[in-house]
PDB file of C-alpha atoms in Angstrom:
ATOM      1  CA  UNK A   1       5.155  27.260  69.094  1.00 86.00           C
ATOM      2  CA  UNK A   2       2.754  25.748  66.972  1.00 94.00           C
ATOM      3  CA  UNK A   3       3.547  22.740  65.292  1.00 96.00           C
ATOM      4  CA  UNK A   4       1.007  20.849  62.085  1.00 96.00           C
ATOM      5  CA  UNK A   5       1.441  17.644  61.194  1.00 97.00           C
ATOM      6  CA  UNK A   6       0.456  16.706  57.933  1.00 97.00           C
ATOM      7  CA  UNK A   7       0.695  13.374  55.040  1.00 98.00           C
ATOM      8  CA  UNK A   8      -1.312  10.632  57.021  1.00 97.00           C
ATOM      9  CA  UNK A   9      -3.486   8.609  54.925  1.00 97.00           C
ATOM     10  CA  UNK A  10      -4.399   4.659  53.872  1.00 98.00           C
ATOM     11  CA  UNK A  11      -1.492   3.122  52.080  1.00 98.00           C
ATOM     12  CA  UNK A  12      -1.206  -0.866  51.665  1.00 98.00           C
ATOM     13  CA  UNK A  13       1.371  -2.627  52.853  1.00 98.00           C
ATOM     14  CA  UNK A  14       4.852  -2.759  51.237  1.00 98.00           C
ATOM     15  CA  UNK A  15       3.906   1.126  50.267  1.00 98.00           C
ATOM     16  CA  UNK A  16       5.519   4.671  51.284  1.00 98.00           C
ATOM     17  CA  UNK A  17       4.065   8.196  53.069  1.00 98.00           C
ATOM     18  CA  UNK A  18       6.087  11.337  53.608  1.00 98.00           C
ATOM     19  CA  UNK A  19       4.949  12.905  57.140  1.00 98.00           C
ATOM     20  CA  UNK A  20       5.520  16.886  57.221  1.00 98.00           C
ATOM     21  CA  UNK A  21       5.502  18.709  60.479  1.00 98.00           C
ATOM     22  CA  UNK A  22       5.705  22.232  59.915  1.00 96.00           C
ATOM     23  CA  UNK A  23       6.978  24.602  63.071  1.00 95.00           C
ATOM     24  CA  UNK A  24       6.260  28.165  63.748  1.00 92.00           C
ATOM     25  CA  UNK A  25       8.994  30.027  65.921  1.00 84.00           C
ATOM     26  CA  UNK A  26      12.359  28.457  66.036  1.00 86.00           C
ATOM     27  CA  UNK A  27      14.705  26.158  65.599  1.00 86.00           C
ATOM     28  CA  UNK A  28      13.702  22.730  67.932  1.00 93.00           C
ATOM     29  CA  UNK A  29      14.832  19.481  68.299  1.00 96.00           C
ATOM     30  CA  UNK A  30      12.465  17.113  66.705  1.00 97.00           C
ATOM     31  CA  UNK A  31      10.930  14.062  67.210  1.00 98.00           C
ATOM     32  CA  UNK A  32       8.172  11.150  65.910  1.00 98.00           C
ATOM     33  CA  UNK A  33       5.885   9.514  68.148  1.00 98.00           C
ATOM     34  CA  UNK A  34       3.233   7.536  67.089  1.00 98.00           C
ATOM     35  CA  UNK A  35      -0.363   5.679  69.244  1.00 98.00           C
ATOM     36  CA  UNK A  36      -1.821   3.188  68.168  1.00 96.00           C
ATOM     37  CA  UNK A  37      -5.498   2.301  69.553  1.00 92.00           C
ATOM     38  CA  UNK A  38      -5.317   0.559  72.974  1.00 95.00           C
ATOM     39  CA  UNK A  39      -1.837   1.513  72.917  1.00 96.00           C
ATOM     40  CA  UNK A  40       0.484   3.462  74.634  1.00 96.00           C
ATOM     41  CA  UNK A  41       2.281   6.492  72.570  1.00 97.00           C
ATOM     42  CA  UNK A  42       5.822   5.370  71.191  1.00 97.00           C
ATOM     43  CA  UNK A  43       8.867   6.729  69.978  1.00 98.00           C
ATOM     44  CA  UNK A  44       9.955   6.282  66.452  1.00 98.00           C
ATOM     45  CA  UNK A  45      12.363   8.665  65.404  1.00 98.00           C
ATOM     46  CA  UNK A  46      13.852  11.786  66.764  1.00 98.00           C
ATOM     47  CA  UNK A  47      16.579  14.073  65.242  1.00 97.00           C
ATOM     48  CA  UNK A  48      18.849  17.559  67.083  1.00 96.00           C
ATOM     49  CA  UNK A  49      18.363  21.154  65.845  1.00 95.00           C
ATOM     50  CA  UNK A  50      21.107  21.042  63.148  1.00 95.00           C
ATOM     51  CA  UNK A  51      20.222  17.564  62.050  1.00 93.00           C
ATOM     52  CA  UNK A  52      23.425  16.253  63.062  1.00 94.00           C
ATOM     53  CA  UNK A  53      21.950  13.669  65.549  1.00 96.00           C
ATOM     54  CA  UNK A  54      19.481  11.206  64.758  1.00 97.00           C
ATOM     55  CA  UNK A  55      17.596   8.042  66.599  1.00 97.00           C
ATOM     56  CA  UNK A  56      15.298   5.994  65.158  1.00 97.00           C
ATOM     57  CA  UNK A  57      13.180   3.168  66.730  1.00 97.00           C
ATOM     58  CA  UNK A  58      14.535  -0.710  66.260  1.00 97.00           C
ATOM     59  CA  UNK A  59      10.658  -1.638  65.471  1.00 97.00           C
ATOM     60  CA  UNK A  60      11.072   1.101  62.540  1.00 98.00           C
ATOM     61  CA  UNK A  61      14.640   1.266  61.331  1.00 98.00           C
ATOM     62  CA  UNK A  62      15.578   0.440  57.872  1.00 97.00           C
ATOM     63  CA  UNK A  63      12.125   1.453  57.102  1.00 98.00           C
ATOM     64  CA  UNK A  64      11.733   4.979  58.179  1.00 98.00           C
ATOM     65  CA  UNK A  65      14.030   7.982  57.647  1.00 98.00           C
ATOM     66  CA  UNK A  66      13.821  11.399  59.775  1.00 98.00           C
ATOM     67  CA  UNK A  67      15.223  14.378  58.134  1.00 98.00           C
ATOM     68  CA  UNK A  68      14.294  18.485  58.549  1.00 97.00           C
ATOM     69  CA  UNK A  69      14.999  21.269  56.227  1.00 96.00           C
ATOM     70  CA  UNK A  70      15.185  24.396  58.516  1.00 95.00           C
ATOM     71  CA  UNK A  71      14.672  26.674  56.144  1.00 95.00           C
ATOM     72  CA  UNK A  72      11.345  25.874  55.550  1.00 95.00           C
ATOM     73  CA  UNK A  73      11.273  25.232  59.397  1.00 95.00           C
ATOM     74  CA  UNK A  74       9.722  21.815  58.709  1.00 97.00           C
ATOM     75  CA  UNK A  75      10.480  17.776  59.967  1.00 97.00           C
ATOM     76  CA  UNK A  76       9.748  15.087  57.534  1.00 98.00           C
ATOM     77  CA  UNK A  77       9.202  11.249  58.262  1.00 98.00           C
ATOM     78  CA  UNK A  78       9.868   9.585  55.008  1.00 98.00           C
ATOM     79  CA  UNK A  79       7.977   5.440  55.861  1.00 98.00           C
ATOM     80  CA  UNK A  80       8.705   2.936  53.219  1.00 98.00           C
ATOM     81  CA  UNK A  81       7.901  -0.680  53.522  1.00 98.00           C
ATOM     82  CA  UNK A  82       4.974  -0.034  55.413  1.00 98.00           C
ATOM     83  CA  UNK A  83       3.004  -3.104  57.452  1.00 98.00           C
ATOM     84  CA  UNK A  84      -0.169  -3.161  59.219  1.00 97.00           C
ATOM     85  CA  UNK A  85       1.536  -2.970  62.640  1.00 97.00           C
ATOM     86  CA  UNK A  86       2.841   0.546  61.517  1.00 98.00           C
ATOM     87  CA  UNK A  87      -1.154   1.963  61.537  1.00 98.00           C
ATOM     88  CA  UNK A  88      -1.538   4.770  64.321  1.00 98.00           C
ATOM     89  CA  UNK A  89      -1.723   8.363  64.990  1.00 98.00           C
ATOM     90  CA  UNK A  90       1.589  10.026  64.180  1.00 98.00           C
ATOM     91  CA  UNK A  91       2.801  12.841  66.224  1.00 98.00           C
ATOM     92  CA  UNK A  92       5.300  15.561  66.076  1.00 98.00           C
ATOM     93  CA  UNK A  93       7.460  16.810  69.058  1.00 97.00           C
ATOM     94  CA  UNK A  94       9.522  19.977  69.547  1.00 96.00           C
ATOM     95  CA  UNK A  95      12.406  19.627  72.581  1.00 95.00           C
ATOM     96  CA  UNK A  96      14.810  22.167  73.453  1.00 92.00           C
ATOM     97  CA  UNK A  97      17.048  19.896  74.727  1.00 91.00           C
ATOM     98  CA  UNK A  98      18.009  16.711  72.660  1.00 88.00           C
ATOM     99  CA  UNK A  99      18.487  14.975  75.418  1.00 86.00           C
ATOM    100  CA  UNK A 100      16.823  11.394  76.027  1.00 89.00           C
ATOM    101  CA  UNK A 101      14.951  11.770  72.653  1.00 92.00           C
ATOM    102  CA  UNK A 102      13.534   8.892  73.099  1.00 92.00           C
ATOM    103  CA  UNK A 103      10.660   9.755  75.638  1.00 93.00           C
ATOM    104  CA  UNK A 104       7.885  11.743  75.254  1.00 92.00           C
ATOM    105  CA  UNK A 105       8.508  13.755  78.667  1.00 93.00           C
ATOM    106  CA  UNK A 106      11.663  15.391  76.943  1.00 93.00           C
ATOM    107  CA  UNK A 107       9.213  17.063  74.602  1.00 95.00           C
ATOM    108  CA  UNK A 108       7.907  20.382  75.278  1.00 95.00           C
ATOM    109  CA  UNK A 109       5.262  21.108  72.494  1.00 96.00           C
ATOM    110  CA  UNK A 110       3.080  18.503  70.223  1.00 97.00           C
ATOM    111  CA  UNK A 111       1.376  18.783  66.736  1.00 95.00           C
ATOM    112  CA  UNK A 112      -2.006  17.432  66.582  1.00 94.00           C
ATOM    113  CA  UNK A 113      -1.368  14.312  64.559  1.00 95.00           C
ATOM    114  CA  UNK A 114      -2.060  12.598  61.374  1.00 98.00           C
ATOM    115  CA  UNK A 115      -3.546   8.972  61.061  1.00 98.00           C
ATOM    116  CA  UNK A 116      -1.670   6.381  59.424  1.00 98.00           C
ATOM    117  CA  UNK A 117      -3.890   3.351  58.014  1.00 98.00           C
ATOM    118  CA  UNK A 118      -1.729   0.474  56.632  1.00 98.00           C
ATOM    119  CA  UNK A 119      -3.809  -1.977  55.220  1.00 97.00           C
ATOM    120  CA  UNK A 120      -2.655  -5.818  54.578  1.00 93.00           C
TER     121      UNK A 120
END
């Protein structure tokens, strides 16, 4: 499974990015996770197979909407409203259990990540 996450770049606050993972192989849950320097990796939003299950981080929701389209095979993080506190390396996860989304150990195979700058 190889997974390539793509859409990072410098945005100023109050302003949007679309994250694409795409996914070779098939059909995973899917999660966001996102590090931020000195800090320890974090959920933010995770979402089943079928897309009939979400979660989504309290730091990030109202904000941030997960979504997939598995016929392209590919997991989007739509980020609106962006603040500083949101800059970091974001991460895509493939499970194949959606269970306990919310930590990293669930996950069985990780993109590479994109950076996320938000500046104030």
């Amino acid at each position: 499974v190889q997974l390539q996450a793509s859409g990072g770049g410098l945005v100023q606050a109050g302003g949007s990015l679309r994250l694409s993972c795409a996914a070779s192989g098939r059909t995973f849950n899917m999660g966001w996770f996102r590090q931020a320097p000195g800090k320890e990796r974090e959920f933010v939003a995770a979402i089943s197979s079928t897309g009939g299950s979400t979660h989504v981080a309290d730091s990030v929701k109202g904000r941030f909407t997960i979504s997939r389209d598995n016929s392209k095979n590919t997991l989007y993080l739509q980020m609106n409203s962006l603040i500083p506190e949101d800059t970091a390396i974001y991460y895509c996860a493939a499970a194949q259990y959606y269970s306990y989304p919310l930590y990293s150990s669930r996950y069985d195979y990780w993109g590479q990540g994109t950076q996320v700058t938000v500046s104030s």
